[in-house]
Amino acid sequence: VTSFDLSAFREIPVLHEGRVKPLESFARAYLLAFYGKSSLPDMSAAAWLAELLFDPEKDYQRDIFNIPNPDVVNAIGLTWRDEHRYSFDELSKAFDSYGSTIKAIDAMDDARRTPPQRQLIELYSKVAAYVLISKSLSPTQLPTVFRIIPPQWQMDGDTWLSPWANILEGHGSPQSAAYLELWKKMATAYAHNDAAAWQKYAGDARDTAYELAGSHASLFRQKLEVFYLQADLFNAALVIYIACFVLLMIFFLGNYRVFYTAATCLMPLGALLHIGGIVMRITIMGRPPVATLYETTIFVSFIAVLLSLLFERKRRDATSLTVGSIIGSVLLFISTRYAADGDTMEMLVAVLNTNFWLATHVVAVTMGYGCSLVAGTLGHIYLLKKLLRPKDVTAHANLVNTMLAVTLIAAFFATLGTILGGIWADQSWGRFWGWDPKENGAMLIVLWLLWQLHGRVANVLSPANFASTMVLTNVVVVLSWFGVNLLSVGLHSYGFTNNIAGNLAAFCGGEIAFLVITRALLMGRHGQKAKT
């Protein structure tokens, strides 16, 4: 059955989490939630969804549920396994035996629950969602999430129905009845392992769905989303950026020009894949590229890579290329952690649903982030070069000039984005400035960059001190970008995130430690020279 052609099945539209998406996205989101990955070792997400819908008894025996905490496993009387994955059949029996325990935990206030108890309730919710999906094509009055019936009659465009809700609520039509008949034929073909019939009826079901949906779904966008998911361009770009960093390190250690040449060829390829993924997301969602924390990481990393490529073309000393490979790798790796939470094309809250301001204020602010991180990373490289190659005065001077130019660009975009944000706030909330944590964070970056520029242009900051403050720029940007979200106050509630305090503290501590150690070593070297 897994050898079936699933291309048409993947493209069938479904309303899920507020937006119309292909079944491919639906399947990946749930498999990621249940299994921890977007595919199984022996089958794709779409193949898994087809099995769950058309042969649930078989899927009930698969080790689908990821339970990484042994305390949760022990709490429901199961035996811990190294691979920590369990089947629905096992969990169903365990929940039957420990039902009273689960009910007692569910009745507790969340603040009183221990971490294992919270994970147990979360697991129970996942199992319940799994059961609802498996019964989507069976007679049931349960509120299933499998909303594949497009709006009929005069229903609102957001009112898609599951198969049985369509029948029970009396919203059917001859067209929707014909559509459901195609699903019945798909089930028969699946049960008889008839690949030809499956391909025909799945294709007919897809085409019928888009005829019913009309303007509520775009086949082009659904096909593009399936391609986007399968191409996985951001991970491909991540691999290329890491490869470029390795090549550049070999070049610096042995001065082998061929490795630098290879890196200069690979880096633009990574950037093309990177922007290709961003453009596809813009097309699929019909909005500008930056609206969520996940999108800021992929966009900021691209801006950093692009700026590094532009400066590398002028300098041709591998320094800017190194900066781009570092920032591109780190931020795209961070983005994979956000992607692990499920569908990254989530619907926006009302305050963000304004394409003009998303394309101006948010894009300008995030461009400021990217340019600032490039300047901050150049500060690291300057201090390292002063330690490792103290006599390379020309390279040091060039690096300071590059830092100054990048800081000017960063200050321009940060200031522009902050002003545009104030205008947007005035239109949305009736005030230009309200000392909101996000607003304060944006202003902090602007003031920090302007202070550095004035200090350097006026020769108050020496090259070494200018580079040192640049190192701290990374701390300022990260705290303004992610840190203010931990406060969970203010009108920018759409930007809140959890469980990053430890990572932020580690990053800031590491940056400060780097600065203290490098400056101490430089001061020690100057002290020795003074004695001699």
Coordinates of C-alpha atoms in Angstrom, one line a residue:
V1 CA 0.0 0.0 0.0
T2 CA 2.9 2.4 0.7
S3 CA 3.8 2.0 -3.0
F4 CA 0.6 3.9 -4.0
D5 CA 1.0 7.2 -5.9
L6 CA 0.1 9.7 -3.3
S7 CA 0.7 12.9 -5.3
A8 CA -3.0 13.7 -5.8
F9 CA -3.9 12.6 -2.2
R10 CA -1.3 15.0 -0.8
E11 CA -2.8 17.9 -2.7
I12 CA -6.4 17.5 -1.4
P13 CA -7.4 20.6 0.5
V14 CA -8.4 20.6 4.2
L15 CA -9.2 23.4 6.6
H16 CA -7.0 23.1 9.6
E17 CA -5.9 25.6 12.2
G18 CA -7.7 28.4 10.4
R19 CA -6.3 28.0 7.0
V20 CA -6.8 25.8 3.9
K21 CA -3.8 23.6 3.4
P22 CA -3.0 20.4 1.5
L23 CA -3.3 17.0 3.2
E24 CA 0.5 16.8 3.1
S25 CA 0.8 19.7 5.6
F26 CA -2.0 18.3 7.7
A27 CA -0.3 14.9 7.9
R28 CA 3.1 16.3 8.7
A29 CA 1.8 18.5 11.4
Y30 CA 0.1 15.7 13.3
L31 CA 2.9 13.2 12.7
L32 CA 5.3 15.7 14.1
A33 CA 3.1 16.1 17.1
F34 CA 2.7 12.4 17.7
Y35 CA 6.0 10.9 16.5
G36 CA 8.4 13.8 16.9
K37 CA 9.3 13.7 13.2
S38 CA 7.5 14.6 9.9
S39 CA 8.0 11.1 8.5
L40 CA 8.3 7.5 9.8
P41 CA 11.3 5.3 9.0
D42 CA 9.4 3.3 6.4
M43 CA 6.7 5.7 5.2
S44 CA 6.0 9.3 4.4
A45 CA 3.5 11.4 6.4
A46 CA 1.0 11.2 3.6
A47 CA 1.3 7.4 3.5
W48 CA 0.8 7.3 7.3
L49 CA -2.3 9.5 7.1
A50 CA -3.8 7.3 4.4
E51 CA -3.2 4.2 6.6
L52 CA -4.8 5.9 9.6
L53 CA -7.9 6.9 7.6
F54 CA -8.4 3.7 5.6
D55 CA -6.8 1.0 7.7
P56 CA -6.8 2.3 11.3
E57 CA -6.6 -1.1 12.9
K58 CA -3.2 -1.6 11.3
D59 CA -2.0 1.9 12.3
Y60 CA -3.1 1.4 15.9
Q61 CA -0.3 -1.2 16.2
R62 CA 2.4 1.2 15.0
D63 CA 4.8 2.8 17.5
I64 CA 3.6 6.3 16.7
F65 CA 3.7 8.1 20.1
N66 CA 6.9 9.6 21.3
I67 CA 7.2 9.6 25.1
P68 CA 10.7 10.9 26.0
N69 CA 10.1 11.0 29.8
P70 CA 10.4 7.6 31.6
D71 CA 8.4 9.1 34.5
V72 CA 5.4 9.4 32.2
V73 CA 5.8 5.9 30.9
N74 CA 6.0 4.5 34.5
A75 CA 3.0 6.6 35.5
I76 CA 0.7 4.6 33.2
G77 CA 2.3 1.2 33.9
L78 CA 4.3 0.8 30.6
T79 CA 7.8 -0.5 30.3
W80 CA 10.5 2.0 29.3
R81 CA 12.1 1.5 25.9
D82 CA 15.3 3.1 24.6
E83 CA 13.5 4.3 21.4
H84 CA 10.6 5.6 23.7
R85 CA 7.8 5.2 21.2
Y86 CA 4.5 3.4 21.8
S87 CA 1.5 2.3 19.8
F88 CA -2.1 3.5 20.3
D89 CA -3.2 0.0 21.3
E90 CA -0.7 0.1 24.2
L91 CA -1.6 3.5 25.3
S92 CA -5.3 2.8 25.0
K93 CA -5.1 -0.1 27.4
A94 CA -2.8 1.9 29.8
F95 CA -5.3 4.8 29.9
D96 CA -8.1 2.4 30.6
S97 CA -6.2 1.0 33.6
Y98 CA -5.1 4.4 34.9
G99 CA -8.1 6.4 33.9
S100 CA -8.8 7.6 37.5
T101 CA -5.3 8.9 37.8
I102 CA -5.5 10.8 34.6
K103 CA -8.9 12.3 35.6
A104 CA -7.4 13.5 38.9
I105 CA -4.5 15.1 37.2
D106 CA -6.8 16.7 34.6
A107 CA -8.9 18.2 37.4
M108 CA -5.9 19.9 39.0
D109 CA -4.9 23.4 38.3
D110 CA -2.1 23.5 35.8
A111 CA 0.2 25.5 38.2
R112 CA 0.0 22.6 40.7
R113 CA 1.0 19.9 38.2
T114 CA 4.5 18.5 38.0
P115 CA 6.3 18.5 34.6
P116 CA 5.5 14.7 34.2
Q117 CA 1.9 15.3 35.0
R118 CA 1.7 18.1 32.4
Q119 CA 3.3 15.8 29.8
L120 CA 0.8 13.0 30.7
I121 CA -2.1 15.3 30.0
E122 CA -0.5 16.5 26.8
L123 CA 0.0 12.8 25.7
Y124 CA -3.7 12.1 26.5
S125 CA -4.8 15.0 24.3
K126 CA -2.6 13.8 21.5
V127 CA -4.1 10.3 21.7
A128 CA -7.6 11.8 21.6
A129 CA -6.7 13.8 18.5
Y130 CA -5.3 10.6 16.9
V131 CA -8.5 8.8 17.6
L132 CA -10.6 11.6 16.1
I133 CA -8.5 11.5 12.9
S134 CA -8.8 7.8 12.6
K135 CA -12.6 8.0 12.8
S136 CA -12.9 10.9 10.3
L137 CA -14.5 8.7 7.6
S138 CA -16.7 6.7 10.0
P139 CA -20.2 7.5 11.3
T140 CA -19.5 9.7 14.4
Q141 CA -20.8 12.8 16.0
L142 CA -17.4 13.6 17.5
P143 CA -16.0 17.0 16.4
T144 CA -13.2 15.7 14.1
V145 CA -10.5 18.0 12.7
F146 CA -10.7 16.4 9.2
R147 CA -12.6 19.2 7.5
I148 CA -12.3 18.3 3.9
I149 CA -15.8 19.5 2.7
P150 CA -15.5 23.0 1.3
P151 CA -18.2 25.6 2.0
Q152 CA -21.6 24.8 0.5
W153 CA -24.7 27.0 -0.2
Q154 CA -24.2 30.3 1.5
M155 CA -21.9 29.2 4.3
D156 CA -19.0 31.4 5.4
G157 CA -15.7 30.7 3.6
D158 CA -14.1 29.5 6.8
T159 CA -16.9 26.9 7.5
W160 CA -15.4 23.7 6.1
L161 CA -17.0 20.5 7.5
S162 CA -15.9 17.0 8.2
P163 CA -17.7 14.2 6.2
W164 CA -20.2 13.2 8.9
A165 CA -20.8 16.8 10.1
N166 CA -21.7 17.6 6.5
I167 CA -24.3 14.9 6.5
L168 CA -25.6 15.3 10.1
E169 CA -25.9 19.1 9.9
G170 CA -27.8 19.0 6.6
H171 CA -25.3 21.0 4.6
G172 CA -24.9 18.4 1.8
S173 CA -25.4 18.8 -1.9
P174 CA -25.3 16.6 -4.9
Q175 CA -21.7 17.8 -5.5
S176 CA -20.6 17.0 -1.9
A177 CA -22.3 13.7 -2.1
A178 CA -20.4 12.8 -5.2
Y179 CA -17.2 14.0 -3.5
L180 CA -17.8 11.7 -0.5
E181 CA -18.5 8.8 -2.9
L182 CA -15.0 9.3 -4.4
W183 CA -13.6 9.0 -0.8
K184 CA -15.6 5.8 -0.4
K185 CA -14.1 4.5 -3.7
M186 CA -10.6 5.5 -2.4
A187 CA -11.2 3.5 0.7
T188 CA -12.2 0.4 -1.4
A189 CA -9.2 0.8 -3.6
Y190 CA -6.9 1.1 -0.6
A191 CA -8.4 -2.0 1.1
H192 CA -8.0 -4.1 -2.1
N193 CA -4.5 -2.7 -2.7
D194 CA -5.6 -1.5 -6.2
A195 CA -3.0 1.1 -7.1
A196 CA -4.6 2.0 -10.4
A197 CA -8.0 2.6 -8.9
W198 CA -6.5 4.5 -6.0
Q199 CA -4.7 6.9 -8.4
K200 CA -7.8 7.5 -10.4
Y201 CA -10.1 8.2 -7.5
A202 CA -7.6 10.2 -5.5
G203 CA -7.1 12.4 -8.6
D204 CA -10.8 12.8 -9.1
A205 CA -11.3 13.6 -5.4
R206 CA -8.6 16.3 -5.6
D207 CA -10.1 17.9 -8.7
T208 CA -13.7 17.7 -7.3
A209 CA -12.5 19.3 -4.0
Y210 CA -11.1 22.4 -5.8
E211 CA -14.3 22.6 -8.0
L212 CA -16.4 22.7 -4.8
A213 CA -14.0 25.1 -3.0
G214 CA -13.9 27.7 -5.9
S215 CA -12.2 30.8 -4.6
H216 CA -11.7 29.3 -1.2
A217 CA -8.8 27.2 -2.2
S218 CA -6.0 27.5 -4.9
L219 CA -4.7 24.3 -6.5
F220 CA -1.6 26.2 -7.5
R221 CA -0.8 27.3 -3.9
Q222 CA -1.5 23.8 -2.6
K223 CA 0.8 22.2 -5.1
L224 CA 3.4 24.8 -4.3
E225 CA 3.1 24.1 -0.6
V226 CA 3.6 20.3 -1.2
F227 CA 6.7 21.1 -3.2
Y228 CA 7.9 23.5 -0.6
L229 CA 7.6 20.8 2.1
Q230 CA 9.3 18.1 0.1
A231 CA 12.1 20.3 -1.2
D232 CA 13.1 21.4 2.3
L233 CA 15.1 24.3 0.9
F234 CA 16.0 25.8 4.3
N235 CA 17.7 22.7 5.5
A236 CA 19.5 22.4 2.2
A237 CA 20.8 26.0 2.7
L238 CA 21.8 25.1 6.3
V239 CA 23.9 22.3 5.1
I240 CA 25.6 24.5 2.5
Y241 CA 26.3 27.3 5.1
I242 CA 27.9 24.7 7.4
A243 CA 30.0 23.3 4.5
C244 CA 31.1 26.9 3.6
F245 CA 32.2 27.5 7.2
V246 CA 34.3 24.3 7.3
L247 CA 35.9 25.2 3.9
L248 CA 36.7 28.7 5.2
M249 CA 38.3 27.3 8.4
I250 CA 40.5 25.0 6.3
F251 CA 41.4 28.0 4.1
F252 CA 42.4 30.1 7.1
L253 CA 44.5 27.3 8.6
G254 CA 46.4 26.3 5.5
N255 CA 45.9 29.2 3.1
Y256 CA 44.7 26.8 0.4
R257 CA 43.0 29.0 -2.1
V258 CA 40.9 26.2 -3.6
F259 CA 38.9 26.0 -0.4
Y260 CA 38.1 29.7 -0.5
T261 CA 37.1 29.4 -4.1
A262 CA 34.8 26.5 -3.3
A263 CA 33.2 28.5 -0.5
T264 CA 32.6 31.5 -2.7
C265 CA 30.8 29.3 -5.2
L266 CA 28.7 27.5 -2.6
M267 CA 27.6 30.5 -0.5
P268 CA 25.5 32.1 -3.3
L269 CA 23.9 28.7 -4.0
G270 CA 22.9 28.5 -0.3
A271 CA 21.5 32.1 -0.6
L272 CA 19.5 31.2 -3.7
L273 CA 17.9 28.2 -2.0
H274 CA 17.3 30.4 1.1
I275 CA 15.5 33.1 -0.8
G276 CA 13.7 30.5 -2.9
G277 CA 12.1 29.1 0.3
I278 CA 11.1 32.6 1.4
V279 CA 9.6 33.5 -1.9
M280 CA 7.5 30.2 -1.9
R281 CA 6.2 31.1 1.6
I282 CA 5.2 34.5 0.4
T283 CA 3.3 33.0 -2.6
I284 CA 1.6 30.3 -0.5
M285 CA 0.5 32.6 2.3
G286 CA -0.2 35.7 0.2
R287 CA 1.6 38.0 2.6
P288 CA 5.1 39.5 3.3
P289 CA 7.8 37.2 4.6
V290 CA 8.0 38.2 8.2
A291 CA 5.2 37.8 10.8
T292 CA 6.2 35.1 13.3
L293 CA 9.3 34.3 15.3
Y294 CA 10.0 31.4 13.0
E295 CA 9.9 33.7 10.0
T296 CA 12.1 36.3 11.6
T297 CA 14.9 33.7 12.0
I298 CA 14.8 32.6 8.4
F299 CA 14.5 36.2 7.1
V300 CA 17.2 37.7 9.4
S301 CA 19.6 34.9 8.5
F302 CA 19.1 35.6 4.8
I303 CA 19.7 39.3 5.3
A304 CA 22.9 38.5 7.1
V305 CA 24.0 36.1 4.4
L306 CA 23.1 38.6 1.6
L307 CA 25.0 41.5 3.3
S308 CA 28.0 39.3 3.9
L309 CA 28.1 38.3 0.2
L310 CA 27.9 42.0 -0.9
F311 CA 30.8 43.0 1.4
E312 CA 32.8 39.9 0.4
R313 CA 32.6 40.9 -3.2
K314 CA 34.3 44.2 -2.3
R315 CA 36.8 42.9 0.3
R316 CA 37.6 39.4 -1.0
D317 CA 39.4 38.4 2.2
A318 CA 37.0 35.6 3.4
T319 CA 36.0 37.6 6.5
S320 CA 32.5 38.6 5.4
L321 CA 31.9 35.2 3.9
T322 CA 32.8 33.6 7.3
V323 CA 30.4 36.0 9.1
G324 CA 27.6 35.0 6.7
S325 CA 28.2 31.3 7.1
I326 CA 28.2 31.6 10.9
I327 CA 25.0 33.6 11.2
G328 CA 23.2 31.7 8.4
S329 CA 24.1 28.3 10.1
V330 CA 23.2 29.4 13.6
L331 CA 19.9 31.0 12.8
L332 CA 18.7 28.4 10.4
F333 CA 19.5 25.8 13.0
I334 CA 17.4 27.8 15.5
S335 CA 14.6 27.9 13.0
T336 CA 14.5 24.1 12.9
R337 CA 13.5 24.2 16.6
Y338 CA 10.6 26.4 15.8
A339 CA 9.6 24.3 12.8
A340 CA 9.5 21.3 15.2
D341 CA 6.4 22.8 16.9
G342 CA 4.2 22.0 13.8
D343 CA 2.9 24.0 10.9
T344 CA 5.0 27.1 10.4
M345 CA 2.5 28.8 8.2
E346 CA 0.1 29.7 11.0
M347 CA -2.7 32.2 10.7
L348 CA -1.9 35.7 12.0
V349 CA -3.6 37.5 14.8
A350 CA -5.8 40.4 13.7
V351 CA -3.3 43.1 14.7
L352 CA -0.7 41.6 12.3
N353 CA -3.1 41.0 9.4
T354 CA -2.0 44.1 7.5
N355 CA 0.2 43.5 4.5
F356 CA 1.4 47.1 4.1
W357 CA 2.9 47.3 7.6
L358 CA 4.2 43.7 7.5
A359 CA 6.0 44.7 4.3
T360 CA 7.4 47.9 5.8
H361 CA 7.7 48.1 9.6
V362 CA 8.4 44.4 10.3
V363 CA 10.7 43.9 7.3
A364 CA 12.7 47.0 8.1
V365 CA 13.1 46.0 11.8
T366 CA 14.2 42.5 11.0
M367 CA 16.7 43.9 8.3
G368 CA 18.1 45.9 11.2
Y369 CA 18.5 42.8 13.2
G370 CA 20.3 41.0 10.4
C371 CA 22.7 43.9 9.7
S372 CA 23.3 44.4 13.5
L373 CA 24.3 40.7 13.9
V374 CA 26.7 41.0 11.0
A375 CA 28.3 44.0 12.7
G376 CA 28.4 42.1 16.0
T377 CA 30.1 39.1 14.5
L378 CA 32.7 41.2 12.8
G379 CA 33.5 42.5 16.2
H380 CA 34.3 39.0 17.3
I381 CA 36.5 38.4 14.3
Y382 CA 38.4 41.7 14.9
L383 CA 39.3 40.8 18.4
L384 CA 40.4 37.3 17.4
K385 CA 42.5 38.7 14.6
K386 CA 44.2 41.1 17.0
L387 CA 45.1 38.2 19.1
L388 CA 46.2 35.7 16.4
R389 CA 47.6 38.1 13.8
P390 CA 48.6 41.3 15.7
K391 CA 50.9 42.6 13.0
D392 CA 48.3 42.5 10.2
V393 CA 47.5 46.2 10.6
T394 CA 46.0 46.7 7.1
A395 CA 43.5 43.8 7.7
H396 CA 42.6 45.3 11.1
A397 CA 41.9 48.7 9.6
N398 CA 39.8 47.2 6.8
L399 CA 37.8 45.3 9.3
V400 CA 37.0 48.4 11.3
N401 CA 35.9 50.2 8.2
T402 CA 33.6 47.3 7.3
M403 CA 32.2 47.3 10.8
L404 CA 31.5 51.0 10.6
A405 CA 29.7 50.7 7.2
V406 CA 27.6 47.7 8.4
T407 CA 26.7 49.6 11.6
L408 CA 25.5 52.6 9.5
I409 CA 23.3 50.3 7.4
A410 CA 22.0 48.6 10.6
A411 CA 21.2 51.9 12.3
F412 CA 19.3 53.1 9.2
F413 CA 17.0 50.1 9.0
A414 CA 16.5 49.9 12.8
T415 CA 15.6 53.5 13.0
L416 CA 13.3 53.3 10.0
G417 CA 11.6 50.2 11.3
T418 CA 11.0 51.8 14.7
I419 CA 9.5 54.9 13.3
L420 CA 7.2 52.9 11.0
G421 CA 6.2 50.8 14.0
G422 CA 5.1 53.9 15.8
I423 CA 3.0 55.0 12.9
W424 CA 1.4 51.5 12.8
A425 CA 0.8 51.6 16.5
D426 CA -0.9 55.0 16.2
Q427 CA -3.2 53.6 13.6
S428 CA -3.9 50.4 15.4
W429 CA -3.9 51.4 19.1
G430 CA -4.3 55.2 19.0
R431 CA -0.8 56.1 20.3
F432 CA 2.6 56.4 18.6
W433 CA 4.6 55.2 21.6
G434 CA 3.5 53.4 24.8
W435 CA 6.7 52.1 26.4
D436 CA 5.7 48.6 25.4
P437 CA 8.6 46.1 26.0
K438 CA 8.8 45.4 22.2
E439 CA 8.9 49.1 21.5
N440 CA 11.6 49.6 24.2
G441 CA 13.6 46.8 22.7
A442 CA 13.5 48.4 19.2
M443 CA 14.5 51.8 20.6
L444 CA 17.4 50.1 22.6
I445 CA 18.9 48.8 19.4
V446 CA 18.7 52.2 17.8
L447 CA 20.3 54.1 20.7
W448 CA 23.0 51.4 21.0
L449 CA 24.0 51.6 17.4
L450 CA 23.9 55.5 17.3
W451 CA 26.1 55.6 20.4
Q452 CA 28.6 53.3 18.8
L453 CA 28.6 55.3 15.6
H454 CA 29.1 58.6 17.4
G455 CA 31.8 57.1 19.5
R456 CA 33.8 55.8 16.6
V457 CA 33.4 58.8 14.3
A458 CA 34.4 61.2 17.1
N459 CA 37.4 58.9 17.9
V460 CA 36.1 58.4 21.4
L461 CA 36.0 54.7 20.9
S462 CA 39.3 53.1 19.8
P463 CA 39.2 50.4 17.1
A464 CA 39.5 47.7 19.9
N465 CA 36.8 49.4 22.0
F466 CA 34.5 49.8 19.0
A467 CA 34.9 46.1 18.2
S468 CA 34.2 45.2 21.9
T469 CA 30.9 47.2 21.9
M470 CA 30.1 45.4 18.6
V471 CA 30.4 42.1 20.4
L472 CA 27.8 43.3 22.9
T473 CA 25.5 44.4 20.0
N474 CA 24.6 40.7 19.6
V475 CA 23.5 40.7 23.2
V476 CA 21.4 43.8 22.7
V477 CA 19.8 42.4 19.5
V478 CA 19.0 39.0 21.0
L479 CA 17.4 40.5 24.1
S480 CA 15.4 42.9 22.1
W481 CA 14.4 40.2 19.6
F482 CA 13.6 37.3 21.9
G483 CA 14.2 38.4 25.5
V484 CA 11.3 40.9 25.8
N485 CA 9.0 38.1 24.8
L486 CA 9.6 36.4 28.2
L487 CA 8.0 39.3 30.0
S488 CA 4.6 38.3 28.6
V489 CA 3.3 41.9 29.0
G490 CA 2.3 44.6 26.6
L491 CA 0.3 44.8 23.4
H492 CA 2.7 42.7 21.3
S493 CA 1.3 39.5 22.8
Y494 CA 1.6 37.7 19.5
G495 CA 5.4 37.6 19.9
F496 CA 5.5 35.7 23.3
T497 CA 7.5 32.5 23.5
N498 CA 8.4 30.1 26.3
N499 CA 11.3 28.0 27.5
I500 CA 14.1 30.1 26.0
A501 CA 15.3 31.9 29.2
G502 CA 18.0 29.4 29.8
N503 CA 19.3 29.6 26.2
L504 CA 19.2 33.4 26.3
A505 CA 21.2 33.4 29.5
A506 CA 23.7 31.0 28.1
F507 CA 24.1 33.1 25.0
C508 CA 24.5 36.4 26.8
G509 CA 26.9 34.8 29.3
G510 CA 29.0 33.3 26.5
E511 CA 29.2 36.6 24.7
I512 CA 30.3 38.4 27.9
A513 CA 32.8 35.7 28.6
F514 CA 34.3 35.9 25.1
L515 CA 34.7 39.7 25.5
V516 CA 36.3 39.5 28.9
I517 CA 38.7 36.8 27.9
T518 CA 39.8 38.4 24.6
R519 CA 40.2 41.8 26.2
A520 CA 42.2 40.4 29.1
L521 CA 44.5 38.6 26.7
L522 CA 45.0 41.7 24.6
M523 CA 45.7 43.8 27.7
G524 CA 48.1 41.2 28.9
R525 CA 50.0 41.3 25.6
H526 CA 50.2 45.1 25.7
G527 CA 51.5 44.9 29.2
Q528 CA 54.3 42.5 28.2
K529 CA 55.3 44.8 25.3
A530 CA 55.4 47.8 27.7
K531 CA 57.8 45.9 30.0
T532 CA 60.1 45.0 27.2

